[in-house]
mmCIF file of C-alpha atoms and ligand atoms in Angstrom:
data_model
loop_
_atom_site.group_PDB
_atom_site.id
_atom_site.type_symbol
_atom_site.label_atom_id
_atom_site.label_comp_id
_atom_site.label_asym_id
_atom_site.label_seq_id
_atom_site.Cartn_x
_atom_site.Cartn_y
_atom_site.Cartn_z
ATOM 1 C CA MET A 185 -3.189 22.937 9.810
ATOM 2 C CA THR A 186 -0.558 21.473 12.103
ATOM 3 C CA ASN A 187 2.266 19.626 10.882
ATOM 4 C CA SER A 188 1.005 16.502 13.943
ATOM 5 C CA ALA A 189 -2.335 16.726 12.082
ATOM 6 C CA SER A 190 -0.674 16.779 8.538
ATOM 7 C CA LEU A 191 1.682 14.148 9.351
ATOM 8 C CA ILE A 192 -1.454 12.269 10.648
ATOM 9 C CA ASP A 193 -3.455 12.536 6.970
ATOM 10 C CA LYS A 194 -0.096 11.452 5.342
ATOM 11 C CA ARG A 195 -0.133 7.772 7.173
ATOM 12 C CA GLU A 196 -4.270 8.232 6.614
ATOM 13 C CA GLN A 197 -3.803 8.628 3.188
ATOM 14 C CA ARG A 198 -0.755 5.948 3.152
ATOM 15 C CA PHE A 199 -2.938 3.329 4.533
ATOM 16 C CA GLN A 200 -5.644 3.968 2.496
ATOM 17 C CA SER A 201 -3.030 3.665 -0.644
ATOM 18 C CA LEU A 202 -1.717 0.715 0.983
ATOM 19 C CA VAL A 203 -4.789 -1.306 1.487
ATOM 20 C CA PHE A 204 -6.870 -0.706 -1.791
ATOM 21 C CA LEU A 205 -3.389 -2.082 -3.151
ATOM 22 C CA THR A 206 -3.901 -5.043 -1.164
ATOM 23 C CA ILE A 207 -7.265 -5.807 -2.555
ATOM 24 C CA VAL A 208 -6.018 -5.512 -6.553
ATOM 25 C CA LEU A 209 -3.864 -7.560 -5.804
ATOM 26 C CA VAL A 210 -5.819 -10.499 -3.328
ATOM 27 C CA TYR A 211 -7.800 -10.154 -6.378
ATOM 28 C CA LEU A 212 -4.727 -10.812 -8.942
ATOM 29 C CA LEU A 213 -4.266 -13.827 -7.078
ATOM 30 C CA ILE A 214 -7.668 -14.906 -7.154
ATOM 31 C CA LEU A 215 -6.930 -14.304 -10.525
ATOM 32 C CA ALA A 216 -3.908 -16.669 -10.621
ATOM 33 C CA GLY A 217 -5.856 -19.778 -8.655
ATOM 34 C CA GLY A 218 -8.010 -19.659 -11.499
ATOM 35 C CA ILE A 219 -5.292 -19.490 -13.955
ATOM 36 C CA VAL A 220 -3.464 -22.731 -12.243
ATOM 37 C CA ARG A 221 -6.637 -24.503 -12.678
ATOM 38 C CA ALA A 222 -7.389 -23.929 -15.731
ATOM 39 C CA THR A 223 -4.080 -24.791 -17.504
ATOM 40 C CA GLY A 224 -4.153 -28.050 -15.115
ATOM 41 C CA SER A 225 -1.312 -26.846 -13.222
ATOM 42 C CA GLY A 226 -2.141 -27.668 -9.652
ATOM 43 C CA MET A 227 -0.123 -29.966 -9.393
ATOM 44 C CA GLY A 228 2.848 -28.201 -11.531
ATOM 45 C CA CYS A 229 4.925 -28.504 -8.015
ATOM 46 C CA PRO A 230 3.627 -31.704 -5.848
ATOM 47 C CA ASP A 231 5.388 -30.642 -2.739
ATOM 48 C CA TRP A 232 5.121 -27.422 -0.684
ATOM 49 C CA PRO A 233 6.718 -25.103 -0.242
ATOM 50 C CA LYS A 234 9.474 -26.226 -2.078
ATOM 51 C CA CYS A 235 8.774 -27.394 -5.315
ATOM 52 C CA PHE A 236 10.061 -30.613 -6.899
ATOM 53 C CA GLY A 237 12.502 -30.278 -3.503
ATOM 54 C CA ARG A 238 13.507 -27.138 -4.624
ATOM 55 C CA TRP A 239 13.172 -23.009 -3.926
ATOM 56 C CA VAL A 240 13.867 -22.052 -7.409
ATOM 57 C CA PRO A 241 11.632 -24.662 -9.129
ATOM 58 C CA PRO A 242 13.629 -26.637 -12.420
ATOM 59 C CA THR A 243 12.994 -25.048 -16.050
ATOM 60 C CA GLU A 244 14.439 -28.615 -17.542
ATOM 61 C CA PHE A 245 14.553 -31.849 -17.392
ATOM 62 C CA SER A 246 17.998 -32.019 -16.376
ATOM 63 C CA GLN A 247 17.549 -30.517 -13.168
ATOM 64 C CA LEU A 248 14.713 -33.152 -11.814
ATOM 65 C CA PRO A 249 16.125 -35.461 -9.476
ATOM 66 C CA PRO A 250 17.028 -39.016 -11.117
ATOM 67 C CA ASN A 251 14.386 -40.810 -9.374
ATOM 68 C CA TYR A 252 11.779 -38.315 -9.736
ATOM 69 C CA ARG A 253 8.931 -40.677 -10.575
ATOM 70 C CA GLU A 254 9.244 -42.901 -7.835
ATOM 71 C CA ILE A 255 9.336 -39.838 -5.421
ATOM 72 C CA TYR A 256 6.540 -37.705 -6.639
ATOM 73 C CA GLY A 257 4.756 -40.683 -9.031
ATOM 74 C CA VAL A 258 2.405 -41.547 -6.375
ATOM 75 C CA LYS A 259 0.481 -37.336 -6.246
ATOM 76 C CA LEU A 260 1.477 -36.685 -9.713
ATOM 77 C CA LYS A 261 -1.325 -39.950 -10.259
ATOM 78 C CA GLY A 262 0.955 -40.927 -13.267
ATOM 79 C CA GLU A 263 0.724 -37.234 -14.789
ATOM 80 C CA VAL A 264 4.962 -38.106 -14.703
ATOM 81 C CA GLU A 265 6.061 -36.238 -18.043
ATOM 82 C CA PHE A 266 7.612 -33.147 -16.349
ATOM 83 C CA ASN A 267 6.275 -30.028 -17.678
ATOM 84 C CA ALA A 268 8.380 -26.192 -16.974
ATOM 85 C CA VAL A 269 4.956 -23.923 -18.030
ATOM 86 C CA LYS A 270 2.294 -25.378 -15.542
ATOM 87 C CA THR A 271 5.789 -25.487 -12.900
ATOM 88 C CA TRP A 272 6.287 -22.228 -13.077
ATOM 89 C CA ILE A 273 2.629 -20.989 -13.272
ATOM 90 C CA GLU A 274 2.040 -23.281 -9.926
ATOM 91 C CA TYR A 275 5.091 -21.712 -8.401
ATOM 92 C CA ALA A 276 4.195 -17.475 -9.763
ATOM 93 C CA ASN A 277 1.217 -18.307 -8.120
ATOM 94 C CA ARG A 278 2.819 -19.554 -5.075
ATOM 95 C CA LEU A 279 5.085 -16.598 -4.872
ATOM 96 C CA LEU A 280 2.066 -14.200 -5.371
ATOM 97 C CA GLY A 281 0.935 -15.082 -2.069
ATOM 98 C CA VAL A 282 4.003 -14.210 -0.381
ATOM 99 C CA LEU A 283 3.840 -10.700 -2.189
ATOM 100 C CA VAL A 284 0.445 -10.579 -0.903
ATOM 101 C CA GLY A 285 1.359 -11.930 2.702
ATOM 102 C CA PHE A 286 3.384 -9.058 2.778
ATOM 103 C CA PHE A 287 0.938 -6.864 1.554
ATOM 104 C CA VAL A 288 -1.364 -7.612 4.245
ATOM 105 C CA PHE A 289 1.733 -7.446 6.775
ATOM 106 C CA GLY A 290 2.076 -4.287 5.724
ATOM 107 C CA THR A 291 -1.739 -2.757 5.923
ATOM 108 C CA LEU A 292 -1.990 -4.320 9.517
ATOM 109 C CA LEU A 293 1.294 -2.491 10.308
ATOM 110 C CA ALA A 294 -0.255 1.083 8.787
ATOM 111 C CA SER A 295 -3.562 0.505 10.245
ATOM 112 C CA LEU A 296 -2.578 1.309 14.167
ATOM 113 C CA THR A 297 -1.997 4.831 12.965
ATOM 114 C CA TYR A 298 -6.255 4.689 13.493
ATOM 115 C CA TRP A 299 -5.722 2.740 17.001
ATOM 116 C CA GLN A 300 -7.320 5.940 18.790
ATOM 117 C CA LYS A 301 -9.619 7.115 16.246
ATOM 118 C CA LYS A 302 -11.546 4.028 14.149
ATOM 119 C CA ARG A 303 -9.768 0.683 15.421
ATOM 120 C CA SER A 304 -12.311 -1.090 13.466
ATOM 121 C CA ILE A 305 -10.250 -0.242 11.039
ATOM 122 C CA VAL A 306 -7.578 -1.941 13.177
ATOM 123 C CA TRP A 307 -9.759 -4.819 13.934
ATOM 124 C CA ALA A 308 -10.703 -5.223 10.399
ATOM 125 C CA SER A 309 -6.411 -4.831 9.212
ATOM 126 C CA VAL A 310 -5.637 -7.508 11.560
ATOM 127 C CA ALA A 311 -8.288 -10.269 10.963
ATOM 128 C CA ALA A 312 -7.573 -10.187 7.116
ATOM 129 C CA PHE A 313 -4.044 -10.774 8.032
ATOM 130 C CA VAL A 314 -5.253 -13.761 10.022
ATOM 131 C CA LEU A 315 -7.011 -14.779 7.359
ATOM 132 C CA VAL A 316 -4.542 -14.735 4.475
ATOM 133 C CA GLY A 317 -2.086 -16.479 6.797
ATOM 134 C CA ALA A 318 -4.999 -19.226 7.212
ATOM 135 C CA ASN A 319 -5.975 -19.464 3.696
ATOM 136 C CA GLY A 320 -2.013 -19.131 2.829
ATOM 137 C CA TRP A 321 -1.628 -22.768 5.394
ATOM 138 C CA LEU A 322 -4.809 -24.395 3.575
ATOM 139 C CA GLY A 323 -3.394 -23.613 0.144
ATOM 140 C CA SER A 324 -0.484 -26.382 1.040
ATOM 141 C CA ARG A 325 -3.511 -28.322 2.160
ATOM 142 C CA VAL A 326 -4.827 -28.312 -1.704
ATOM 143 C CA VAL A 327 -1.519 -29.675 -2.918
ATOM 144 C CA ALA A 328 -1.372 -32.318 -0.145
ATOM 145 C CA THR A 329 -4.886 -33.271 -0.623
ATOM 146 C CA GLU A 330 -4.279 -33.686 -4.212
ATOM 147 C CA LEU A 331 -6.843 -30.989 -5.183
ATOM 148 C CA ALA A 332 -9.640 -32.281 -2.824
ATOM 149 C CA GLN A 333 -13.167 -30.139 -3.851
ATOM 150 C CA TYR A 334 -14.032 -29.534 -0.291
ATOM 151 C CA MET A 335 -9.562 -27.673 -0.083
ATOM 152 C CA ILE A 336 -10.312 -25.398 -3.046
ATOM 153 C CA THR A 337 -13.732 -24.729 -2.002
ATOM 154 C CA ALA A 338 -12.567 -23.902 1.596
ATOM 155 C CA HIS A 339 -9.878 -22.033 -0.419
ATOM 156 C CA LEU A 340 -11.825 -19.712 -2.109
ATOM 157 C CA SER A 341 -13.985 -18.974 0.962
ATOM 158 C CA LEU A 342 -11.409 -18.110 3.292
ATOM 159 C CA ALA A 343 -10.048 -15.829 0.035
ATOM 160 C CA ILE A 344 -14.165 -13.921 -0.554
ATOM 161 C CA LEU A 345 -13.836 -13.149 3.611
ATOM 162 C CA VAL A 346 -10.070 -11.658 3.134
ATOM 163 C CA VAL A 347 -11.622 -9.499 0.250
ATOM 164 C CA PHE A 348 -14.977 -8.824 2.711
ATOM 165 C CA ALA A 349 -12.048 -7.307 5.835
ATOM 166 C CA LEU A 350 -9.831 -5.439 3.532
ATOM 167 C CA LEU A 351 -12.892 -3.813 1.930
ATOM 168 C CA PHE A 352 -14.481 -2.591 5.173
ATOM 169 C CA ALA A 353 -11.087 -1.664 6.259
ATOM 170 C CA LEU A 354 -10.842 0.871 3.245
ATOM 171 C CA VAL A 355 -14.314 1.954 3.052
ATOM 172 C CA CYS A 356 -14.242 2.653 7.423
ATOM 173 C CA SER A 357 -10.825 4.426 6.463
ATOM 174 C CA ARG A 358 -12.296 7.187 4.269
ATOM 175 C CA GLY A 359 -14.285 8.757 6.796
ATOM 176 C CA ASN A 360 -17.952 8.625 7.845
ATOM 177 C CA TYR A 361 -19.903 8.722 4.678
ATOM 178 C CA TYR A 362 -23.479 9.696 4.310
ATOM 179 C CA LEU A 363 -25.729 9.539 1.780
ATOM 180 C CA PRO A 364 -28.456 11.636 0.603
ATOM 181 C CA VAL A 365 -30.659 9.239 1.040
ATOM 182 C CA VAL A 366 -32.099 9.479 4.469
ATOM 183 C CA GLY A 367 -35.703 8.676 3.056
ATOM 184 C CA GLN A 368 -38.374 6.909 5.659
ATOM 185 C CA SER A 369 -36.910 4.247 7.824
ATOM 186 C CA SER A 370 -39.296 1.583 6.550
ATOM 187 C CA ARG A 371 -38.293 2.028 2.759
ATOM 188 C CA ARG A 372 -34.085 2.329 4.481
ATOM 189 C CA ASN A 373 -35.656 -1.377 6.168
ATOM 190 C CA GLY A 374 -36.870 -2.875 2.765
ATOM 191 C CA MET A 375 -33.180 -1.806 1.456
ATOM 192 C CA ARG A 376 -31.290 -3.494 3.944
ATOM 193 C CA TRP A 377 -32.964 -6.368 3.366
ATOM 194 C CA LEU A 378 -33.032 -6.518 -0.873
ATOM 195 C CA LEU A 379 -29.119 -6.209 0.135
ATOM 196 C CA ILE A 380 -28.760 -8.671 2.715
ATOM 197 C CA GLY A 381 -30.914 -11.000 0.295
ATOM 198 C CA VAL A 382 -29.417 -10.126 -2.995
ATOM 199 C CA ILE A 383 -25.550 -11.188 -1.201
ATOM 200 C CA GLY A 384 -26.769 -14.419 0.013
ATOM 201 C CA LEU A 385 -28.444 -15.482 -3.481
ATOM 202 C CA THR A 386 -25.281 -14.460 -4.754
ATOM 203 C CA LEU A 387 -22.807 -16.559 -2.213
ATOM 204 C CA THR A 388 -25.550 -19.615 -2.925
ATOM 205 C CA GLN A 389 -25.095 -18.763 -6.336
ATOM 206 C CA LEU A 390 -20.519 -18.808 -5.936
ATOM 207 C CA LEU A 391 -21.367 -22.234 -3.774
ATOM 208 C CA LEU A 392 -23.026 -24.388 -6.746
ATOM 209 C CA GLY A 393 -20.208 -22.218 -9.111
ATOM 210 C CA THR A 394 -17.841 -24.657 -7.508
ATOM 211 C CA GLN A 395 -20.268 -27.363 -7.335
ATOM 212 C CA VAL A 396 -19.981 -26.970 -11.607
ATOM 213 C CA ARG A 397 -15.998 -26.647 -10.666
ATOM 214 C CA GLY A 398 -15.824 -29.884 -8.809
ATOM 215 C CA ALA A 399 -18.128 -32.294 -11.468
ATOM 216 C CA LEU A 400 -15.852 -31.071 -13.778
ATOM 217 C CA ASP A 401 -12.497 -32.203 -12.538
ATOM 218 C CA ALA A 402 -14.315 -35.413 -12.599
ATOM 219 C CA VAL A 403 -15.172 -34.980 -15.844
ATOM 220 C CA ILE A 404 -11.553 -33.761 -16.933
ATOM 221 C CA LYS A 405 -9.917 -36.485 -14.877
ATOM 222 C CA GLN A 406 -12.317 -39.222 -16.701
ATOM 223 C CA VAL A 407 -11.718 -37.548 -20.323
ATOM 224 C CA GLY A 408 -8.161 -35.527 -19.499
ATOM 225 C CA TYR A 409 -7.670 -32.056 -20.866
ATOM 226 C CA SER A 410 -7.741 -32.593 -24.822
ATOM 227 C CA GLN A 411 -11.742 -32.956 -25.200
ATOM 228 C CA ARG A 412 -12.624 -29.788 -23.969
ATOM 229 C CA GLU A 413 -16.046 -29.456 -26.024
ATOM 230 C CA ASN A 414 -17.619 -33.179 -24.439
ATOM 231 C CA TRP A 415 -16.912 -31.827 -20.333
ATOM 232 C CA ILE A 416 -20.220 -30.114 -20.399
ATOM 233 C CA SER A 417 -22.529 -32.482 -21.505
ATOM 234 C CA GLN A 418 -21.213 -35.095 -19.395
ATOM 235 C CA ILE A 419 -22.151 -32.935 -16.099
ATOM 236 C CA GLY A 420 -25.097 -33.516 -14.561
ATOM 237 C CA LEU A 421 -27.800 -31.805 -12.541
ATOM 238 C CA GLU A 422 -25.107 -29.387 -10.886
ATOM 239 C CA PHE A 423 -24.812 -27.433 -13.788
ATOM 240 C CA TYR A 424 -28.557 -27.010 -14.716
ATOM 241 C CA ILE A 425 -29.340 -26.042 -11.230
ATOM 242 C CA HIS A 426 -26.755 -23.950 -11.715
ATOM 243 C CA ARG A 427 -27.228 -21.883 -14.914
ATOM 244 C CA SER A 428 -31.088 -22.223 -14.126
ATOM 245 C CA PHE A 429 -30.077 -19.854 -10.996
ATOM 246 C CA SER A 430 -28.406 -16.783 -12.826
ATOM 247 C CA LEU A 431 -31.503 -15.827 -13.761
ATOM 248 C CA VAL A 432 -32.877 -15.305 -10.135
ATOM 249 C CA ILE A 433 -29.080 -13.744 -9.287
ATOM 250 C CA LEU A 434 -29.718 -11.342 -12.732
ATOM 251 C CA ALA A 435 -33.250 -10.534 -11.308
ATOM 252 C CA VAL A 436 -32.354 -9.508 -8.236
ATOM 253 C CA ASN A 437 -29.451 -7.740 -9.104
ATOM 254 C CA LEU A 438 -31.600 -5.652 -11.179
ATOM 255 C CA LEU A 439 -33.742 -4.686 -8.971
ATOM 256 C CA LEU A 440 -30.799 -3.709 -6.725
ATOM 257 C CA ILE A 441 -29.018 -1.905 -9.444
ATOM 258 C CA TYR A 442 -32.650 -0.234 -10.244
ATOM 259 C CA GLN A 443 -32.898 0.849 -6.239
ATOM 260 C CA LEU A 444 -29.707 2.365 -6.075
ATOM 261 C CA ARG A 445 -30.098 4.311 -9.297
ATOM 262 C CA LYS A 446 -33.693 6.330 -8.099
ATOM 263 C CA ASN A 447 -31.629 7.771 -5.401
ATOM 264 C CA ASP A 448 -29.666 10.207 -5.221
ATOM 265 C CA ARG A 449 -26.158 9.685 -6.685
ATOM 266 C CA VAL A 450 -23.091 10.818 -5.665
ATOM 267 C CA GLY A 451 -19.246 9.704 -5.114
ATOM 268 C CA TRP A 452 -19.253 5.665 -4.829
ATOM 269 C CA PHE A 453 -23.311 5.158 -6.056
ATOM 270 C CA LYS A 454 -21.850 7.126 -9.463
ATOM 271 C CA TRP A 455 -20.587 3.462 -10.759
ATOM 272 C CA ILE A 456 -21.602 1.265 -8.438
ATOM 273 C CA PRO A 457 -24.379 -0.101 -10.083
ATOM 274 C CA GLY A 458 -22.996 0.256 -13.572
ATOM 275 C CA VAL A 459 -19.993 -1.468 -12.435
ATOM 276 C CA LEU A 460 -22.025 -4.343 -10.441
ATOM 277 C CA LEU A 461 -24.344 -4.133 -14.311
ATOM 278 C CA LEU A 462 -21.711 -5.156 -16.707
ATOM 279 C CA PHE A 463 -20.310 -7.894 -14.199
ATOM 280 C CA ILE A 464 -23.386 -9.379 -14.266
ATOM 281 C CA VAL A 465 -23.489 -8.970 -17.638
ATOM 282 C CA LEU A 466 -20.404 -10.424 -17.973
ATOM 283 C CA GLU A 467 -20.373 -12.871 -15.508
ATOM 284 C CA ILE A 468 -23.316 -14.502 -17.222
ATOM 285 C CA LEU A 469 -21.638 -14.152 -21.387
ATOM 286 C CA THR A 470 -18.417 -16.237 -19.574
ATOM 287 C CA GLY A 471 -20.865 -18.539 -18.161
ATOM 288 C CA VAL A 472 -22.608 -19.159 -21.406
ATOM 289 C CA ILE A 473 -19.396 -19.404 -23.813
ATOM 290 C CA MET A 474 -17.842 -21.384 -21.651
ATOM 291 C CA ALA A 475 -21.432 -23.578 -21.464
ATOM 292 C CA TYR A 476 -21.743 -23.949 -25.000
ATOM 293 C CA PHE A 477 -17.673 -22.911 -26.482
ATOM 294 C CA GLY A 478 -15.800 -25.964 -25.442
ATOM 295 C CA VAL A 479 -15.090 -24.630 -21.625
ATOM 296 C CA PRO A 480 -12.441 -21.528 -23.259
ATOM 297 C CA ALA A 481 -9.530 -22.304 -20.487
ATOM 298 C CA LEU A 482 -9.284 -18.611 -21.157
ATOM 299 C CA LEU A 483 -12.977 -17.250 -19.461
ATOM 300 C CA GLN A 484 -12.307 -19.852 -16.560
ATOM 301 C CA PRO A 485 -9.800 -17.689 -14.495
ATOM 302 C CA ILE A 486 -11.937 -14.518 -15.530
ATOM 303 C CA HIS A 487 -15.615 -16.001 -14.765
ATOM 304 C CA LEU A 488 -14.185 -16.864 -11.152
ATOM 305 C CA LEU A 489 -12.449 -13.220 -10.700
ATOM 306 C CA LEU A 490 -15.861 -11.552 -12.048
ATOM 307 C CA SER A 491 -17.937 -13.408 -9.314
ATOM 308 C CA ILE A 492 -15.701 -12.291 -6.616
ATOM 309 C CA GLY A 493 -15.581 -8.649 -8.033
ATOM 310 C CA VAL A 494 -19.821 -8.707 -7.898
ATOM 311 C CA ILE A 495 -19.725 -10.211 -4.381
ATOM 312 C CA GLY A 496 -16.941 -7.184 -3.321
ATOM 313 C CA LEU A 497 -19.229 -4.280 -5.214
ATOM 314 C CA GLN A 498 -22.694 -5.935 -3.443
ATOM 315 C CA PHE A 499 -20.338 -5.548 0.085
ATOM 316 C CA VAL A 500 -18.979 -2.119 -0.022
ATOM 317 C CA THR A 501 -22.583 -1.174 -0.875
ATOM 318 C CA VAL A 502 -23.995 -2.566 1.721
ATOM 319 C CA LEU A 503 -21.120 -0.975 3.848
ATOM 320 C CA LEU A 504 -21.883 2.464 2.627
ATOM 321 C CA TRP A 505 -25.718 1.168 2.760
ATOM 322 C CA LYS A 506 -25.465 1.040 6.549
ATOM 323 C CA GLU A 507 -24.278 4.343 7.233
ATOM 324 C CA ALA A 508 -27.519 5.986 5.390
ATOM 325 C CA GLY A 509 -29.925 7.737 6.967
ATOM 326 C CA VAL A 510 -27.077 8.878 9.889
ATOM 327 C CA ASP A 511 -28.021 11.519 11.859
ATOM 328 C CA ILE A 512 -25.996 14.684 10.718
ATOM 329 C CA GLU A 513 -26.340 16.798 13.539
ATOM 330 C CA ARG A 514 -25.799 13.590 15.520
ATOM 331 C CA VAL A 515 -22.437 13.254 14.233
ATOM 332 C CA PRO A 516 -19.889 14.666 16.905
ATOM 333 C CA ASP A 517 -17.043 15.514 14.909
ATOM 334 C CA LYS A 518 -18.846 16.476 11.123
ATOM 335 C CA SER A 519 -15.410 18.249 10.225
ATOM 336 C CA ARG A 520 -14.757 13.996 9.033
ATOM 337 C CA LEU A 521 -18.200 13.754 7.744
ATOM 338 C CA VAL A 522 -17.313 13.629 3.883
ATOM 339 C CA LYS A 523 -20.349 13.422 1.365
ATOM 340 C CA ILE A 524 -19.751 10.181 -0.852
HETATM 341 C C1 LIG B 176 -24.903 -15.301 -12.419
HETATM 342 C C2 LIG B 176 -23.996 -15.399 -12.398
HETATM 343 C C3 LIG B 176 -23.034 -16.292 -11.750
HETATM 344 C C4 LIG B 176 -22.071 -16.491 -11.657
HETATM 345 C C5 LIG B 176 -21.824 -15.870 -9.680
HETATM 346 C C6 LIG B 176 -21.483 -17.991 -11.278
HETATM 347 C C7 LIG B 176 -20.472 -18.387 -10.772
HETATM 348 C C8 LIG B 176 -19.354 -19.275 -10.919
HETATM 349 C C9 LIG B 176 -18.643 -19.283 -9.670
HETATM 350 C C10 LIG B 176 -17.902 -18.981 -8.625
HETATM 351 C C11 LIG B 176 -17.789 -20.983 -10.178
HETATM 352 C C12 LIG B 176 -16.909 -21.312 -9.572
HETATM 353 C C13 LIG B 176 -15.647 -20.723 -10.325
HETATM 354 C C14 LIG B 176 -14.107 -22.175 -9.823
HETATM 355 O O1 LIG B 176 -14.351 -22.438 -8.524
HETATM 356 O O2 LIG B 176 -13.043 -22.061 -10.057
HETATM 357 C C15 LIG B 176 -18.368 -20.683 -11.866
HETATM 358 C C16 LIG B 176 -18.395 -22.151 -12.392
HETATM 359 C C17 LIG B 176 -18.678 -22.615 -13.898
HETATM 360 N N1 LIG B 176 -20.132 -22.104 -14.202
HETATM 361 FE FE1 LIG B 176 -21.005 -19.623 -13.591
HETATM 362 N N2 LIG B 176 -21.729 -18.434 -12.647
HETATM 363 C C18 LIG B 176 -22.540 -17.631 -13.204
HETATM 364 C C19 LIG B 176 -23.175 -17.758 -14.296
HETATM 365 C C20 LIG B 176 -23.038 -18.507 -15.208
HETATM 366 C C21 LIG B 176 -23.302 -18.643 -16.168
HETATM 367 C C22 LIG B 176 -25.121 -18.832 -16.524
HETATM 368 C C23 LIG B 176 -23.157 -20.603 -16.736
HETATM 369 C C24 LIG B 176 -23.490 -21.173 -18.566
HETATM 370 C C25 LIG B 176 -25.009 -21.195 -18.594
HETATM 371 C C26 LIG B 176 -22.257 -20.975 -15.786
HETATM 372 C C27 LIG B 176 -21.222 -21.141 -16.337
HETATM 373 C C28 LIG B 176 -20.007 -22.073 -15.413
HETATM 374 C C29 LIG B 176 -19.108 -23.761 -15.771
HETATM 375 C C30 LIG B 176 -19.525 -24.184 -16.772
HETATM 376 C C31 LIG B 176 -18.994 -23.026 -14.828
HETATM 377 C C32 LIG B 176 -17.383 -24.715 -14.785
HETATM 378 C C33 LIG B 176 -16.000 -23.547 -14.768
HETATM 379 C C34 LIG B 176 -14.829 -24.214 -14.292
HETATM 380 O O3 LIG B 176 -15.075 -24.900 -13.602
HETATM 381 O O4 LIG B 176 -13.734 -22.898 -14.605
HETATM 382 N N3 LIG B 176 -21.819 -19.656 -14.953
HETATM 383 N N4 LIG B 176 -19.180 -19.770 -11.962
#
């Protein structure tokens, strides 16, 4: 191998490690966002980007402006008792957001190495960068609108798009995959529709989940954080729809997993069906425990994180499946053809 070829490979490897790390950080950020909500720390910093007017947030009451109740009282809606833990949870979430911003920018720069070879990787990295920027701004709107439900849902939706863009870049950069599932075209088409259906239904379930979250937040406003065991009984139809729909989600995902396992499994496909099954089971389990055991705060962010894990795995499956049935003879550069 020539020096320049190995240099290119090194750059590509660096990109792949970077984009993988960035995806992990985005998932951590989603978890952090869930922790902020579960602990009620959303207004831990009532202003943005500063926190109580400071770049380093206060750790004790004496560091607050003397008239902080007047300045922030309206926003804090009576919750004017300063709580350093909530303030720092919210601020750590913001710092992680900034770190993600830097990593996505680094990913964008590193992706330029693919400009000649696979431009779609560069465009996916540009999309991730723009979406992260837009979501940072949306995060500020979440605070400005005092945690309006539609803003939180939009914030989550953009986060999912960021995950999709980065997963796209990662999968594409790993080479031209082909699956040993060449099969008949009717079978491939059936699989394609199954995948589209499963993703569509899972996204619908995510949306239904955000409705439950909205209803729950309205209840919390009335009864407060201490009466967790009474929360679920006070929300209406949203909860029953979300709960029942999870049976549909379980059924279609089991069908997908069965189909994936039926084929020869190599590379990524060795573990995707198993992990997907695990995530779906845990998702339902955490949902049931939340619903019938007083919504433990610990499970709220985990339920959210698992749902993004499920949708991420389904998306990777779509990307890999897209290449299934590729006529190997027609691929011009066979040295780039990697068996997964
Ligand atoms: C099967 C797939 C499921 C998926 C993909 C899913 C997804 C979601 C999502 C995305 C949220 C919103 C979380 C947030 O915005 O913070 C949510 C909330 C919720 N889900 Fe599920 N869910 C599933 C099953 C269930 C089941 C079976 C139950 C109960 C029997 C359940 C109970 C709840 C509850 C109580 C909330 C509100 C939690 C909160 O506000 O923190 N979920 N779900």
